[in-house]
Structures are given as structure tokens and as C-alpha cells.
PDB file of C-alpha atoms in Angstrom:
ATOM      1  CA  MET L 271     -65.007 -66.659 -28.681  1.00 45.00           C
ATOM      2  CA  ALA L 272     -64.149 -63.426 -30.578  1.00 45.00           C
ATOM      3  CA  SER L 273     -60.519 -63.072 -31.589  1.00 48.00           C
ATOM      4  CA  LEU L 274     -58.330 -60.551 -29.742  1.00 48.00           C
ATOM      5  CA  SER L 275     -55.642 -59.974 -32.489  1.00 46.00           C
ATOM      6  CA  ARG L 276     -57.200 -56.920 -33.820  1.00 49.00           C
ATOM      7  CA  VAL L 277     -58.123 -55.145 -30.664  1.00 47.00           C
ATOM      8  CA  PRO L 278     -55.922 -52.289 -29.613  1.00 51.00           C
ATOM      9  CA  ARG L 279     -53.385 -53.131 -26.880  1.00 49.00           C
ATOM     10  CA  THR L 280     -54.818 -51.303 -23.982  1.00 53.00           C
ATOM     11  CA  ASP L 281     -58.348 -52.672 -24.977  1.00 62.00           C
ATOM     12  CA  THR L 282     -56.896 -56.097 -25.416  1.00 59.00           C
ATOM     13  CA  THR L 283     -55.516 -56.400 -21.957  1.00 68.00           C
ATOM     14  CA  ALA L 284     -58.665 -55.036 -20.365  1.00 71.00           C
ATOM     15  CA  LEU L 285     -60.848 -57.363 -22.413  1.00 69.00           C
ATOM     16  CA  ALA L 286     -58.725 -60.249 -21.664  1.00 67.00           C
ATOM     17  CA  SER L 287     -58.720 -59.473 -17.840  1.00 73.00           C
ATOM     18  CA  SER L 288     -62.552 -59.264 -18.027  1.00 77.00           C
ATOM     19  CA  LYS L 289     -62.861 -62.609 -19.973  1.00 73.00           C
ATOM     20  CA  LEU L 290     -60.430 -64.352 -17.596  1.00 73.00           C
ATOM     21  CA  ASN L 291     -62.312 -62.990 -14.465  1.00 77.00           C
ATOM     22  CA  SER L 292     -65.538 -64.206 -15.960  1.00 79.00           C
ATOM     23  CA  LEU L 293     -64.022 -67.645 -16.808  1.00 73.00           C
ATOM     24  CA  HIS L 294     -62.542 -67.862 -13.281  1.00 72.00           C
ATOM     25  CA  ASN L 295     -65.975 -67.044 -11.713  1.00 78.00           C
ATOM     26  CA  ASP L 296     -67.589 -69.670 -14.032  1.00 74.00           C
ATOM     27  CA  ARG L 297     -65.040 -72.389 -13.133  1.00 69.00           C
ATOM     28  CA  VAL L 298     -65.492 -71.656  -9.285  1.00 74.00           C
ATOM     29  CA  HIS L 299     -69.211 -72.056  -9.863  1.00 76.00           C
ATOM     30  CA  SER L 300     -68.819 -75.205 -11.900  1.00 71.00           C
ATOM     31  CA  LEU L 301     -66.610 -76.762  -9.095  1.00 74.00           C
ATOM     32  CA  ARG L 302     -69.076 -75.740  -6.440  1.00 79.00           C
ATOM     33  CA  SER L 303     -71.875 -77.327  -8.517  1.00 78.00           C
ATOM     34  CA  GLY L 304     -69.781 -80.517  -9.212  1.00 78.00           C
ATOM     35  CA  ASP L 305     -69.759 -79.827 -13.012  1.00 76.00           C
ATOM     36  CA  TYR L 306     -66.108 -80.909 -13.399  1.00 75.00           C
ATOM     37  CA  GLU L 307     -66.394 -81.303 -17.186  1.00 80.00           C
ATOM     38  CA  ARG L 308     -67.463 -77.689 -17.450  1.00 77.00           C
ATOM     39  CA  ALA L 309     -64.600 -76.690 -15.055  1.00 71.00           C
ATOM     40  CA  LYS L 310     -62.030 -78.583 -17.242  1.00 77.00           C
ATOM     41  CA  THR L 311     -63.491 -76.970 -20.386  1.00 83.00           C
ATOM     42  CA  LEU L 312     -63.255 -73.511 -18.729  1.00 75.00           C
ATOM     43  CA  ILE L 313     -59.615 -74.176 -17.760  1.00 78.00           C
ATOM     44  CA  ASN L 314     -58.812 -74.883 -21.411  1.00 81.00           C
ATOM     45  CA  MET L 315     -60.661 -71.717 -22.343  1.00 81.00           C
ATOM     46  CA  VAL L 316     -58.594 -69.792 -19.931  1.00 78.00           C
ATOM     47  CA  GLY L 317     -55.373 -71.062 -21.558  1.00 78.00           C
ATOM     48  CA  THR L 318     -56.844 -70.193 -24.972  1.00 81.00           C
ATOM     49  CA  VAL L 319     -57.586 -66.696 -23.853  1.00 77.00           C
ATOM     50  CA  LYS L 320     -54.123 -66.202 -22.426  1.00 79.00           C
ATOM     51  CA  ARG L 321     -52.461 -67.320 -25.736  1.00 82.00           C
ATOM     52  CA  GLU L 322     -54.735 -65.075 -27.884  1.00 79.00           C
ATOM     53  CA  THR L 323     -54.092 -62.273 -25.402  1.00 80.00           C
ATOM     54  CA  GLN L 324     -50.425 -62.683 -25.804  1.00 82.00           C
ATOM     55  CA  VAL L 325     -50.537 -62.940 -29.572  1.00 81.00           C
ATOM     56  CA  ALA L 326     -52.759 -59.731 -29.684  1.00 80.00           C
ATOM     57  CA  VAL L 327     -50.401 -57.927 -27.319  1.00 80.00           C
ATOM     58  CA  GLU L 328     -47.286 -58.904 -29.496  1.00 84.00           C
ATOM     59  CA  ASP L 329     -49.301 -57.848 -32.647  1.00 83.00           C
ATOM     60  CA  ALA L 330     -50.207 -54.663 -31.163  1.00 82.00           C
ATOM     61  CA  GLU L 331     -46.607 -53.912 -30.038  1.00 85.00           C
ATOM     62  CA  ARG L 332     -45.355 -54.766 -33.463  1.00 87.00           C
ATOM     63  CA  GLU L 333     -47.857 -52.339 -35.062  1.00 87.00           C
ATOM     64  CA  ARG L 334     -46.895 -49.770 -32.663  1.00 86.00           C
ATOM     65  CA  GLN L 335     -43.279 -50.134 -33.517  1.00 89.00           C
ATOM     66  CA  ARG L 336     -44.084 -50.115 -37.260  1.00 88.00           C
ATOM     67  CA  SER L 337     -46.199 -46.752 -36.693  1.00 88.00           C
ATOM     68  CA  GLU L 338     -43.227 -45.240 -34.614  1.00 89.00           C
ATOM     69  CA  LYS L 339     -40.786 -46.063 -37.312  1.00 87.00           C
ATOM     70  CA  ARG L 340     -42.914 -44.489 -40.008  1.00 86.00           C
ATOM     71  CA  ARG L 341     -43.384 -41.404 -37.945  1.00 86.00           C
ATOM     72  CA  LEU L 342     -39.676 -41.201 -37.273  1.00 86.00           C
ATOM     73  CA  ASP L 343     -38.832 -41.917 -41.044  1.00 84.00           C
ATOM     74  CA  GLN L 344     -41.155 -39.136 -41.989  1.00 85.00           C
ATOM     75  CA  ALA L 345     -39.679 -36.747 -39.507  1.00 81.00           C
ATOM     76  CA  LEU L 346     -36.182 -37.616 -40.632  1.00 84.00           C
ATOM     77  CA  SER L 347     -37.141 -37.235 -44.209  1.00 82.00           C
ATOM     78  CA  SER L 348     -38.644 -33.821 -43.572  1.00 81.00           C
ATOM     79  CA  GLU L 349     -35.538 -32.794 -41.657  1.00 85.00           C
ATOM     80  CA  GLU L 350     -33.218 -33.980 -44.478  1.00 84.00           C
ATOM     81  CA  GLU L 351     -35.214 -32.117 -47.005  1.00 84.00           C
ATOM     82  CA  GLN L 352     -35.050 -29.023 -44.980  1.00 83.00           C
ATOM     83  CA  PHE L 353     -31.246 -29.504 -44.493  1.00 80.00           C
ATOM     84  CA  GLU L 354     -30.735 -30.011 -48.280  1.00 84.00           C
ATOM     85  CA  ARG L 355     -32.661 -26.788 -49.016  1.00 83.00           C
ATOM     86  CA  GLU L 356     -30.675 -24.824 -46.475  1.00 80.00           C
ATOM     87  CA  TRP L 357     -27.433 -26.423 -47.675  1.00 80.00           C
ATOM     88  CA  ASP L 358     -28.100 -25.678 -51.330  1.00 79.00           C
ATOM     89  CA  GLU L 359     -29.073 -22.072 -50.457  1.00 80.00           C
ATOM     90  CA  ARG L 360     -25.881 -21.609 -48.441  1.00 80.00           C
ATOM     91  CA  GLN L 361     -23.837 -23.111 -51.211  1.00 80.00           C
ATOM     92  CA  VAL L 362     -25.265 -20.619 -53.696  1.00 81.00           C
ATOM     93  CA  GLU L 363     -24.426 -17.779 -51.199  1.00 83.00           C
ATOM     94  CA  VAL L 364     -20.856 -19.117 -50.854  1.00 80.00           C
ATOM     95  CA  GLU L 365     -20.334 -19.532 -54.702  1.00 82.00           C
ATOM     96  CA  ASN L 366     -21.553 -15.909 -55.184  1.00 86.00           C
ATOM     97  CA  GLU L 367     -19.260 -14.600 -52.531  1.00 85.00           C
ATOM     98  CA  CYS L 368     -16.315 -16.443 -54.128  1.00 85.00           C
ATOM     99  CA  ALA L 369     -17.185 -15.257 -57.392  1.00 87.00           C
ATOM    100  CA  GLU L 370     -17.385 -11.681 -56.165  1.00 91.00           C
ATOM    101  CA  LYS L 371     -13.983 -12.013 -54.536  1.00 89.00           C
ATOM    102  CA  LEU L 372     -12.419 -13.184 -57.739  1.00 91.00           C
ATOM    103  CA  ARG L 373     -14.136 -10.437 -59.860  1.00 92.00           C
ATOM    104  CA  HIS L 374     -12.648  -7.818 -57.342  1.00 94.00           C
ATOM    105  CA  MET L 375      -9.359  -9.433 -57.687  1.00 93.00           C
ATOM    106  CA  ASP L 376      -9.433  -9.375 -61.467  1.00 94.00           C
ATOM    107  CA  GLU L 377     -10.378  -5.753 -61.460  1.00 95.00           C
ATOM    108  CA  THR L 378      -7.556  -5.025 -59.103  1.00 95.00           C
ATOM    109  CA  HIS L 379      -5.016  -6.967 -61.145  1.00 95.00           C
ATOM    110  CA  ALA L 380      -6.133  -5.298 -64.356  1.00 96.00           C
ATOM    111  CA  TYR L 381      -5.681  -1.813 -62.685  1.00 96.00           C
ATOM    112  CA  ASP L 382      -2.232  -2.783 -61.594  1.00 96.00           C
ATOM    113  CA  ARG L 383      -1.355  -3.861 -64.929  1.00 96.00           C
ATOM    114  CA  ARG L 384      -2.450  -0.586 -66.465  1.00 97.00           C
ATOM    115  CA  VAL L 385      -0.399   1.340 -63.884  1.00 97.00           C
ATOM    116  CA  LEU L 386       2.633  -0.797 -64.710  1.00 96.00           C
ATOM    117  CA  GLU L 387       2.236  -0.093 -68.492  1.00 96.00           C
ATOM    118  CA  GLU L 388       2.092   3.607 -67.716  1.00 96.00           C
ATOM    119  CA  GLN L 389       5.224   3.340 -65.644  1.00 96.00           C
ATOM    120  CA  ILE L 390       7.044   1.501 -68.391  1.00 95.00           C
ATOM    121  CA  GLU L 391       6.033   4.019 -70.961  1.00 95.00           C
ATOM    122  CA  ALA L 392       7.334   6.756 -68.740  1.00 95.00           C
ATOM    123  CA  LEU L 393      10.606   4.816 -68.222  1.00 94.00           C
ATOM    124  CA  ILE L 394      11.011   4.418 -71.949  1.00 93.00           C
ATOM    125  CA  GLN L 395      10.271   8.066 -72.569  1.00 93.00           C
ATOM    126  CA  ARG L 396      12.856   9.277 -70.013  1.00 92.00           C
ATOM    127  CA  SER L 397      15.526   6.611 -70.873  1.00 91.00           C
ATOM    128  CA  ALA L 398      18.474   7.868 -72.803  1.00 92.00           C
ATOM    129  CA  ILE L 399      21.477   5.916 -73.913  1.00 92.00           C
ATOM    130  CA  LYS L 400      24.741   6.552 -72.091  1.00 93.00           C
ATOM    131  CA  TYR L 401      27.649   5.828 -74.460  1.00 93.00           C
ATOM    132  CA  SER L 402      30.693   4.170 -73.126  1.00 95.00           C
ATOM    133  CA  PRO L 403      33.989   5.941 -72.498  1.00 96.00           C
ATOM    134  CA  ARG L 404      35.503   4.197 -75.511  1.00 96.00           C
ATOM    135  CA  TYR L 405      32.645   5.704 -77.784  1.00 96.00           C
ATOM    136  CA  LEU L 406      33.148   9.194 -76.193  1.00 96.00           C
ATOM    137  CA  GLU L 407      36.963   8.883 -76.780  1.00 96.00           C
ATOM    138  CA  MET L 408      36.474   7.828 -80.391  1.00 95.00           C
ATOM    139  CA  GLN L 409      34.144  10.655 -80.865  1.00 95.00           C
ATOM    140  CA  ASP L 410      36.589  13.069 -79.548  1.00 96.00           C
ATOM    141  CA  THR L 411      39.345  11.543 -81.695  1.00 96.00           C
ATOM    142  CA  LEU L 412      37.118  12.028 -84.865  1.00 96.00           C
ATOM    143  CA  ARG L 413      36.617  15.696 -84.235  1.00 96.00           C
ATOM    144  CA  LYS L 414      40.293  16.222 -83.876  1.00 96.00           C
ATOM    145  CA  LEU L 415      41.082  14.437 -87.003  1.00 95.00           C
ATOM    146  CA  GLU L 416      38.373  16.475 -88.865  1.00 94.00           C
ATOM    147  CA  ARG L 417      39.959  19.677 -87.461  1.00 95.00           C
ATOM    148  CA  ASN L 418      43.351  18.704 -88.642  1.00 95.00           C
ATOM    149  CA  HIS L 419      41.991  17.528 -92.026  1.00 95.00           C
ATOM    150  CA  ARG L 420      43.096  13.987 -91.601  1.00 94.00           C
ATOM    151  CA  TYR L 421      40.141  12.831 -93.542  1.00 93.00           C
ATOM    152  CA  ASP L 422      41.375   9.331 -94.480  1.00 94.00           C
ATOM    153  CA  GLU L 423      41.937   8.498 -90.825  1.00 95.00           C
ATOM    154  CA  ALA L 424      38.801  10.207 -89.799  1.00 95.00           C
ATOM    155  CA  LYS L 425      36.856   8.029 -92.347  1.00 96.00           C
ATOM    156  CA  GLU L 426      38.110   4.981 -90.743  1.00 96.00           C
ATOM    157  CA  VAL L 427      37.452   6.216 -87.165  1.00 96.00           C
ATOM    158  CA  ARG L 428      33.801   7.302 -88.287  1.00 96.00           C
ATOM    159  CA  ARG L 429      33.216   3.796 -89.634  1.00 96.00           C
ATOM    160  CA  ARG L 430      34.374   2.147 -86.442  1.00 96.00           C
ATOM    161  CA  LEU L 431      32.444   4.756 -84.379  1.00 96.00           C
ATOM    162  CA  SER L 432      29.354   4.022 -86.377  1.00 96.00           C
ATOM    163  CA  ASP L 433      29.594   0.211 -85.657  1.00 96.00           C
ATOM    164  CA  LEU L 434      30.308   0.842 -82.067  1.00 96.00           C
ATOM    165  CA  GLU L 435      27.284   3.249 -81.724  1.00 96.00           C
ATOM    166  CA  GLN L 436      24.886   0.622 -83.355  1.00 96.00           C
ATOM    167  CA  MET L 437      26.402  -2.002 -80.960  1.00 96.00           C
ATOM    168  CA  GLU L 438      25.849   0.206 -77.934  1.00 96.00           C
ATOM    169  CA  ILE L 439      22.292   1.209 -79.101  1.00 96.00           C
ATOM    170  CA  ARG L 440      21.356  -2.473 -79.454  1.00 96.00           C
ATOM    171  CA  ASP L 441      22.847  -3.321 -75.981  1.00 96.00           C
ATOM    172  CA  PHE L 442      20.939  -0.274 -74.402  1.00 95.00           C
ATOM    173  CA  GLU L 443      17.671  -1.365 -76.166  1.00 94.00           C
ATOM    174  CA  GLN L 444      18.141  -4.910 -75.084  1.00 96.00           C
ATOM    175  CA  GLN L 445      18.842  -4.018 -71.538  1.00 95.00           C
ATOM    176  CA  LEU L 446      15.730  -1.697 -71.447  1.00 95.00           C
ATOM    177  CA  ALA L 447      13.644  -4.539 -72.930  1.00 95.00           C
ATOM    178  CA  GLU L 448      14.840  -6.856 -70.335  1.00 96.00           C
ATOM    179  CA  THR L 449      14.082  -4.322 -67.543  1.00 95.00           C
ATOM    180  CA  VAL L 450      10.579  -3.972 -68.997  1.00 96.00           C
ATOM    181  CA  ALA L 451      10.240  -7.710 -69.281  1.00 96.00           C
ATOM    182  CA  ARG L 452      11.425  -8.216 -65.582  1.00 96.00           C
ATOM    183  CA  ARG L 453       8.846  -5.749 -64.265  1.00 96.00           C
ATOM    184  CA  ARG L 454       6.122  -7.405 -66.166  1.00 95.00           C
ATOM    185  CA  GLN L 455       7.076 -10.890 -65.194  1.00 97.00           C
ATOM    186  CA  ARG L 456       7.376  -9.884 -61.468  1.00 96.00           C
ATOM    187  CA  LEU L 457       3.756  -8.381 -61.589  1.00 96.00           C
ATOM    188  CA  ALA L 458       2.524 -11.462 -63.477  1.00 96.00           C
ATOM    189  CA  GLU L 459       4.161 -13.857 -60.832  1.00 96.00           C
ATOM    190  CA  LYS L 460       2.720 -11.697 -57.964  1.00 95.00           C
ATOM    191  CA  GLN L 461      -0.789 -11.744 -59.354  1.00 95.00           C
ATOM    192  CA  GLN L 462      -0.570 -15.385 -60.205  1.00 95.00           C
ATOM    193  CA  SER L 463       0.450 -16.260 -56.607  1.00 94.00           C
ATOM    194  CA  GLU L 464      -2.425 -13.981 -55.205  1.00 92.00           C
ATOM    195  CA  ARG L 465      -4.891 -15.745 -57.403  1.00 91.00           C
ATOM    196  CA  THR L 466      -3.677 -19.138 -56.501  1.00 92.00           C
ATOM    197  CA  PHE L 467      -3.777 -18.328 -52.809  1.00 90.00           C
ATOM    198  CA  MET L 468      -7.287 -16.883 -53.266  1.00 88.00           C
ATOM    199  CA  GLU L 469      -8.530 -19.948 -55.067  1.00 86.00           C
ATOM    200  CA  GLN L 470      -7.017 -22.284 -52.477  1.00 86.00           C
ATOM    201  CA  SER L 471      -8.597 -20.208 -49.714  1.00 83.00           C
ATOM    202  CA  ILE L 472     -11.988 -20.419 -51.548  1.00 80.00           C
ATOM    203  CA  ALA L 473     -11.743 -24.131 -52.057  1.00 79.00           C
ATOM    204  CA  HIS L 474     -10.968 -24.568 -48.363  1.00 77.00           C
ATOM    205  CA  SER L 475     -13.891 -22.387 -47.300  1.00 69.00           C
ATOM    206  CA  GLN L 476     -16.479 -23.859 -49.630  1.00 61.00           C
ATOM    207  CA  LEU L 477     -19.028 -26.198 -48.035  1.00 51.00           C
ATOM    208  CA  ARG L 478     -18.418 -29.936 -48.058  1.00 51.00           C
TER     209      ARG L 478
END
């Protein structure tokens, strides 16, 4: 008897059914003719056919499942490859968009720094020292001493006036420098805060 293990499942069941019908008819004929040995042999053959049919059906089902798994694996692999390509393309787009945002911010910050330096230069140009009342009083005293020819006293007052003038000039220049430094620092802190916020926003928006 030919093996059923390599026959397709649909063909296997049809072939098995045909063989079983044939064996059944032979057994009936053997019983009618009194050939009991033949009938017994046919019963054994029926059992064999049923077992082979079951094995063939199970083999065919396993092969069907393996084929289905291969098909699903191939489809999944294709989808994953497509997803990876689209993901990479989108990631490049996001990175380019982020780089453009940072570039625009850098240009804006550079412009703001230039404007500030122009404002500082204008501030320095129009800034003039305002001497203290004490300085102005000593200056007036010096003029009076000179008019009255009190030169010895005038010399001492002039020396003290010169020292006070140098001190007030240093104080004025220091205050101006501190004002300039504060403006630069405020702008630097503002721009750093904006850049940090931008970088955090970019990091949050980038694909994961």
C-alpha cells in the first residue's frame, strides 16, 4: 500500500476515504463468501489506513502551519523594513528642522548682541561725569582763592581737588562699566535661557 504521508491534506482525506470504502466493500464481499481470513486481514488494513491517514493529516497540518509562519514572518519582516525606512527618513527631517530652528535662533541672538553693543557704544558716547557737590564746592573755593591771590592755600585745594577728581572719575567709569556688564549679562542669560528651552523642546519633540 502506498504511503499517505506526502499527499496533500485534501487529497489525503479523499484518498483515504476511497481506500476505506474499497476495503469495506472487499470485507463485505469476503464475509459473504465466507473468506474470514481475508476479512480479518482487511480489518487490519482498515486500521493501518486510518493510522496512516491520521499521520498524513497531522504532517500536512504541521507543514501548513510552518508555511503560514514563513509567510507571516516574511510579511512582518517587510513591514519592519518599511517602517525602519520611514522612521529613518522622518528622523532626518526632524533633525533638519531642529538644526534650522537652532540656526535661526543663533542668527537672532547674534543680531541682538550687535544691537546691544551699538546701544552700549551710544551710552558711552553720551555719558558724562557728574561731579559731586563737594567737588563743585572745592572748585568754587579754588577760584576764589586764586582771585584773592591766596596761592599757598589754592595749591593745597588744587591738590585735594585733583585727588577727588581722579576718585570720582574712577567711580564714574566703574559704575559705567558695571552698567555695561549688567546689560551684557542680562542679554547673555536671556539668550541662554531661550537656547536651553529650545534644546529641551527639540529633545522632547524628537522621535523615540
